[in-house]
């Protein structure tokens, strides 16, 4: 082999080496971003690995739990996540002497249409022992919390109730309605979620969800013009395991509630 041939061969080997090196750098390379997430870069046309597919979303926040009827987050958490809006009762809120055994559904039945805040203010203007429920569901679906549901408010007449329901063993939910007004879709949505949430929070069964008209029939018929079967279906669709909301139909139509 001549010197010239050796030189030619070695330069050819060198060029092959460079070509292989170039190919190697064109392979996809792993890049760590500042978020420590794995991304892939590479030359155009090179194979890019797919990022792993996302897991189905599981309830994580208190709001998620409220929306899906799972878990039982603290009411304070739900206030901080704006699921509830605080609009406190002044006075007439007491320490609870009994365990919560009932959720009582009401409708406000004001003489003229009113919103939740106005109704709560009117309660607050009625002296020391004024009426009020822990929750008021407004026409737009906003849920006002007037007192922590672990505390007692006055929403049933203990001299007229049956089945042992009183204010110390129950939590009340008012839904805002008047005259010929229909319950709104956002209202029914919020009411069903709130009811399922309170049932879970206090560890109750569906049979412990009652209407004011059912437990105080001598003087009350609310919630008035309320579609109980539709309400049961809504509650069921939020949480499947509980299928039997056993509340009796309130009778009659006229009602002035408080
Ligand atoms: Zn009532």
Short mmCIF file of C-alpha atoms in Angstrom, two decimals, residues 6-7 37 54 57 62 94 102-103 127 133 140 143 165 172-173 189 231 233 244 251:
data_model
loop_
_atom_site.label_atom_id
_atom_site.label_comp_id
_atom_site.label_asym_id
_atom_site.label_seq_id
_atom_site.Cartn_x
_atom_site.Cartn_y
_atom_site.Cartn_z
CA UNK A 6 -3.10 5.00 3.26
CA UNK A 7 -3.89 8.75 3.45
CA UNK A 37 -41.56 17.44 33.10
CA UNK A 54 -53.61 11.38 31.54
CA UNK A 57 -59.86 13.11 36.86
CA UNK A 62 -63.60 20.18 48.49
CA UNK A 94 -77.19 28.23 69.33
CA UNK A 102 -82.81 15.25 59.83
CA UNK A 103 -82.40 17.59 56.90
CA UNK A 127 -85.65 40.31 67.20
CA UNK A 133 -82.27 28.05 58.15
CA UNK A 140 -79.58 31.93 40.67
CA UNK A 143 -75.95 28.82 48.24
CA UNK A 165 -88.03 16.51 64.54
CA UNK A 172 -82.75 23.50 57.45
CA UNK A 173 -82.45 24.46 53.80
CA UNK A 189 -78.99 21.74 40.85
CA UNK A 231 -85.59 15.87 43.15
CA UNK A 233 -83.78 11.54 40.55
CA UNK A 244 -84.25 5.96 47.96
CA UNK A 251 -99.88 18.64 50.70
#
